[in-house]
Amino acid sequence: MITISHEAHYIYVAVLNEFTVHDFKEFEDSVLYELRFHGSANLLFDLSGMLGYTIDMAVEEVRFARKHRRDFGRVAIVSNDQWVTWSAWVNNILSDAEVEVFDEVDEARAWLELESFKAETE
């Protein structure tokens, strides 16, 4: 199951239980909408409630990351799972985005909002 909300400076995505290709397609639609109107996006992925993912979702994620490698500024990932951390590192190779992994959602939000604050004051 996935929940998505458009916050002031980023898209917040929370995954609960299994992350499926259907969930990822919902994420894609939401992000493509954001890209169409703003040109780029920052993301906060809260994967702390994710229990696993399907192989077809992983394949779709790689395809999407390669196609949109220049469309993201910062990507914050919340997880304490070593496989998720490794996957974030792999995706960092496929994308030009700045990717960081956090233990807590509040830390991830602060990192995303700090960058947005810097951009607004420049």
PDB file of C-alpha atoms in Angstrom:
ATOM      1  CA  MET A   1       0.000   0.000   0.000  1.00  0.00           C
ATOM      2  CA  ILE A   2       1.220   3.482  -0.807  1.00  0.00           C
ATOM      3  CA  THR A   3       0.188   6.965   0.279  1.00  0.00           C
ATOM      4  CA  ILE A   4       1.311  10.089  -1.561  1.00  0.00           C
ATOM      5  CA  SER A   5       1.003  13.750  -0.641  1.00  0.00           C
ATOM      6  CA  HIS A   6       2.327  16.857  -2.330  1.00  0.00           C
ATOM      7  CA  GLU A   7       4.006  19.013   0.306  1.00  0.00           C
ATOM      8  CA  ALA A   8       5.347  22.539  -0.174  1.00  0.00           C
ATOM      9  CA  HIS A   9       8.885  21.500  -1.159  1.00  0.00           C
ATOM     10  CA  TYR A  10       8.673  17.780  -1.877  1.00  0.00           C
ATOM     11  CA  ILE A  11       6.464  14.802  -2.613  1.00  0.00           C
ATOM     12  CA  TYR A  12       5.951  12.585   0.436  1.00  0.00           C
ATOM     13  CA  VAL A  13       5.593   8.863  -0.301  1.00  0.00           C
ATOM     14  CA  ALA A  14       4.950   6.292   2.439  1.00  0.00           C
ATOM     15  CA  VAL A  15       4.934   2.567   1.724  1.00  0.00           C
ATOM     16  CA  LEU A  16       3.261   0.081   4.041  1.00  0.00           C
ATOM     17  CA  ASN A  17       3.602  -3.685   3.751  1.00  0.00           C
ATOM     18  CA  GLU A  18       4.569  -4.851   0.242  1.00  0.00           C
ATOM     19  CA  PHE A  19       5.612  -2.329  -2.434  1.00  0.00           C
ATOM     20  CA  THR A  20       4.042  -3.548  -5.678  1.00  0.00           C
ATOM     21  CA  VAL A  21       4.298  -2.455  -9.294  1.00  0.00           C
ATOM     22  CA  HIS A  22       0.721  -1.105  -8.985  1.00  0.00           C
ATOM     23  CA  ASP A  23       1.908   1.121  -6.122  1.00  0.00           C
ATOM     24  CA  PHE A  24       4.902   2.238  -8.166  1.00  0.00           C
ATOM     25  CA  LYS A  25       2.659   3.141 -11.124  1.00  0.00           C
ATOM     26  CA  GLU A  26       0.605   5.320  -8.756  1.00  0.00           C
ATOM     27  CA  PHE A  27       3.843   6.973  -7.635  1.00  0.00           C
ATOM     28  CA  GLU A  28       4.921   7.497 -11.268  1.00  0.00           C
ATOM     29  CA  ASP A  29       1.634   9.200 -12.163  1.00  0.00           C
ATOM     30  CA  SER A  30       1.945  11.558  -9.212  1.00  0.00           C
ATOM     31  CA  VAL A  31       5.567  12.430  -9.965  1.00  0.00           C
ATOM     32  CA  LEU A  32       4.944  12.932 -13.684  1.00  0.00           C
ATOM     33  CA  TYR A  33       2.171  15.387 -12.791  1.00  0.00           C
ATOM     34  CA  GLU A  34       4.618  17.305 -10.553  1.00  0.00           C
ATOM     35  CA  LEU A  35       7.318  17.299 -13.236  1.00  0.00           C
ATOM     36  CA  ARG A  36       4.892  18.569 -15.864  1.00  0.00           C
ATOM     37  CA  PHE A  37       4.036  21.650 -13.799  1.00  0.00           C
ATOM     38  CA  HIS A  38       7.292  22.339 -11.927  1.00  0.00           C
ATOM     39  CA  GLY A  39      10.031  20.807 -14.068  1.00  0.00           C
ATOM     40  CA  SER A  40      11.709  18.967 -11.185  1.00  0.00           C
ATOM     41  CA  ALA A  41      10.843  17.422  -7.842  1.00  0.00           C
ATOM     42  CA  ASN A  42      12.272  16.486  -4.465  1.00  0.00           C
ATOM     43  CA  LEU A  43      11.083  13.248  -2.885  1.00  0.00           C
ATOM     44  CA  LEU A  44      10.708  11.861   0.621  1.00  0.00           C
ATOM     45  CA  PHE A  45      10.275   8.082   0.632  1.00  0.00           C
ATOM     46  CA  ASP A  46       9.213   6.724   4.021  1.00  0.00           C
ATOM     47  CA  LEU A  47       9.995   3.027   3.691  1.00  0.00           C
ATOM     48  CA  SER A  48      10.076   2.331   7.427  1.00  0.00           C
ATOM     49  CA  GLY A  49       6.771   0.425   7.157  1.00  0.00           C
ATOM     50  CA  MET A  50       7.706  -1.521   4.024  1.00  0.00           C
ATOM     51  CA  LEU A  51       7.911  -5.269   4.552  1.00  0.00           C
ATOM     52  CA  GLY A  52       9.096  -6.138   1.042  1.00  0.00           C
ATOM     53  CA  TYR A  53       8.713  -5.437  -2.641  1.00  0.00           C
ATOM     54  CA  THR A  54       7.923  -7.310  -5.815  1.00  0.00           C
ATOM     55  CA  ILE A  55      10.528  -7.983  -8.507  1.00  0.00           C
ATOM     56  CA  ASP A  56       8.425  -6.265 -11.178  1.00  0.00           C
ATOM     57  CA  MET A  57       8.335  -3.144  -8.985  1.00  0.00           C
ATOM     58  CA  ALA A  58      12.131  -3.179  -8.714  1.00  0.00           C
ATOM     59  CA  VAL A  59      12.493  -3.477 -12.489  1.00  0.00           C
ATOM     60  CA  GLU A  60      10.033  -0.594 -13.006  1.00  0.00           C
ATOM     61  CA  GLU A  61      11.941   1.513 -10.465  1.00  0.00           C
ATOM     62  CA  VAL A  62      15.215   1.088 -12.362  1.00  0.00           C
ATOM     63  CA  ARG A  63      13.516   1.884 -15.684  1.00  0.00           C
ATOM     64  CA  PHE A  64      11.896   5.012 -14.236  1.00  0.00           C
ATOM     65  CA  ALA A  65      15.120   6.187 -12.557  1.00  0.00           C
ATOM     66  CA  ARG A  66      17.084   5.881 -15.791  1.00  0.00           C
ATOM     67  CA  LYS A  67      14.437   7.692 -17.833  1.00  0.00           C
ATOM     68  CA  HIS A  68      14.114  10.558 -15.328  1.00  0.00           C
ATOM     69  CA  ARG A  69      17.700  10.731 -14.068  1.00  0.00           C
ATOM     70  CA  ARG A  70      17.840  14.544 -14.293  1.00  0.00           C
ATOM     71  CA  ASP A  71      14.340  15.327 -12.998  1.00  0.00           C
ATOM     72  CA  PHE A  72      15.006  15.145  -9.253  1.00  0.00           C
ATOM     73  CA  GLY A  73      16.971  17.427  -6.962  1.00  0.00           C
ATOM     74  CA  ARG A  74      17.003  15.628  -3.630  1.00  0.00           C
ATOM     75  CA  VAL A  75      15.659  12.249  -2.610  1.00  0.00           C
ATOM     76  CA  ALA A  76      15.363  11.470   1.112  1.00  0.00           C
ATOM     77  CA  ILE A  77      14.773   7.837   2.059  1.00  0.00           C
ATOM     78  CA  VAL A  78      13.677   6.804   5.544  1.00  0.00           C
ATOM     79  CA  SER A  79      14.625   3.233   6.392  1.00  0.00           C
ATOM     80  CA  ASN A  80      16.817   1.202   8.682  1.00  0.00           C
ATOM     81  CA  ASP A  81      16.928  -1.788   6.313  1.00  0.00           C
ATOM     82  CA  GLN A  82      20.397  -2.467   4.861  1.00  0.00           C
ATOM     83  CA  TRP A  83      18.922  -3.673   1.534  1.00  0.00           C
ATOM     84  CA  VAL A  84      16.991  -0.436   1.119  1.00  0.00           C
ATOM     85  CA  THR A  85      20.187   1.497   1.858  1.00  0.00           C
ATOM     86  CA  TRP A  86      22.045  -0.559  -0.748  1.00  0.00           C
ATOM     87  CA  SER A  87      19.231   0.011  -3.275  1.00  0.00           C
ATOM     88  CA  ALA A  88      19.435   3.764  -2.611  1.00  0.00           C
ATOM     89  CA  TRP A  89      23.147   3.655  -3.379  1.00  0.00           C
ATOM     90  CA  VAL A  90      22.470   1.807  -6.658  1.00  0.00           C
ATOM     91  CA  ASN A  91      19.776   4.308  -7.627  1.00  0.00           C
ATOM     92  CA  ASN A  92      22.195   7.134  -6.881  1.00  0.00           C
ATOM     93  CA  ILE A  93      24.370   5.739  -9.687  1.00  0.00           C
ATOM     94  CA  LEU A  94      21.391   5.780 -12.070  1.00  0.00           C
ATOM     95  CA  SER A  95      20.246   9.275 -11.144  1.00  0.00           C
ATOM     96  CA  ASP A  96      21.737  12.745 -10.887  1.00  0.00           C
ATOM     97  CA  ALA A  97      19.716  13.373  -7.703  1.00  0.00           C
ATOM     98  CA  GLU A  98      21.329  13.854  -4.321  1.00  0.00           C
ATOM     99  CA  VAL A  99      20.171  10.793  -2.345  1.00  0.00           C
ATOM    100  CA  GLU A 100      20.398  10.447   1.453  1.00  0.00           C
ATOM    101  CA  VAL A 101      19.118   7.744   3.799  1.00  0.00           C
ATOM    102  CA  PHE A 102      17.715   8.683   7.212  1.00  0.00           C
ATOM    103  CA  ASP A 103      16.509   6.805  10.286  1.00  0.00           C
ATOM    104  CA  GLU A 104      13.702   9.286  11.071  1.00  0.00           C
ATOM    105  CA  VAL A 105      11.128  11.119   8.931  1.00  0.00           C
ATOM    106  CA  ASP A 106      11.757  14.419  10.745  1.00  0.00           C
ATOM    107  CA  GLU A 107      15.459  14.303   9.805  1.00  0.00           C
ATOM    108  CA  ALA A 108      14.564  13.682   6.162  1.00  0.00           C
ATOM    109  CA  ARG A 109      12.047  16.547   6.132  1.00  0.00           C
ATOM    110  CA  ALA A 110      14.577  18.916   7.676  1.00  0.00           C
ATOM    111  CA  TRP A 111      17.161  17.996   5.019  1.00  0.00           C
ATOM    112  CA  LEU A 112      14.686  18.607   2.188  1.00  0.00           C
ATOM    113  CA  GLU A 113      13.344  21.840   3.661  1.00  0.00           C
ATOM    114  CA  LEU A 114      16.838  23.191   4.372  1.00  0.00           C
ATOM    115  CA  GLU A 115      17.754  22.860   0.689  1.00  0.00           C
ATOM    116  CA  SER A 116      14.484  24.539  -0.341  1.00  0.00           C
ATOM    117  CA  PHE A 117      15.129  27.361   2.126  1.00  0.00           C
ATOM    118  CA  LYS A 118      18.636  27.885   0.704  1.00  0.00           C
ATOM    119  CA  ALA A 119      17.251  28.014  -2.858  1.00  0.00           C
ATOM    120  CA  GLU A 120      14.581  30.555  -1.891  1.00  0.00           C
ATOM    121  CA  THR A 121      17.083  32.905  -0.226  1.00  0.00           C
ATOM    122  CA  GLU A 122      19.616  32.880  -3.054  1.00  0.00           C
TER     123      GLU A 122
END
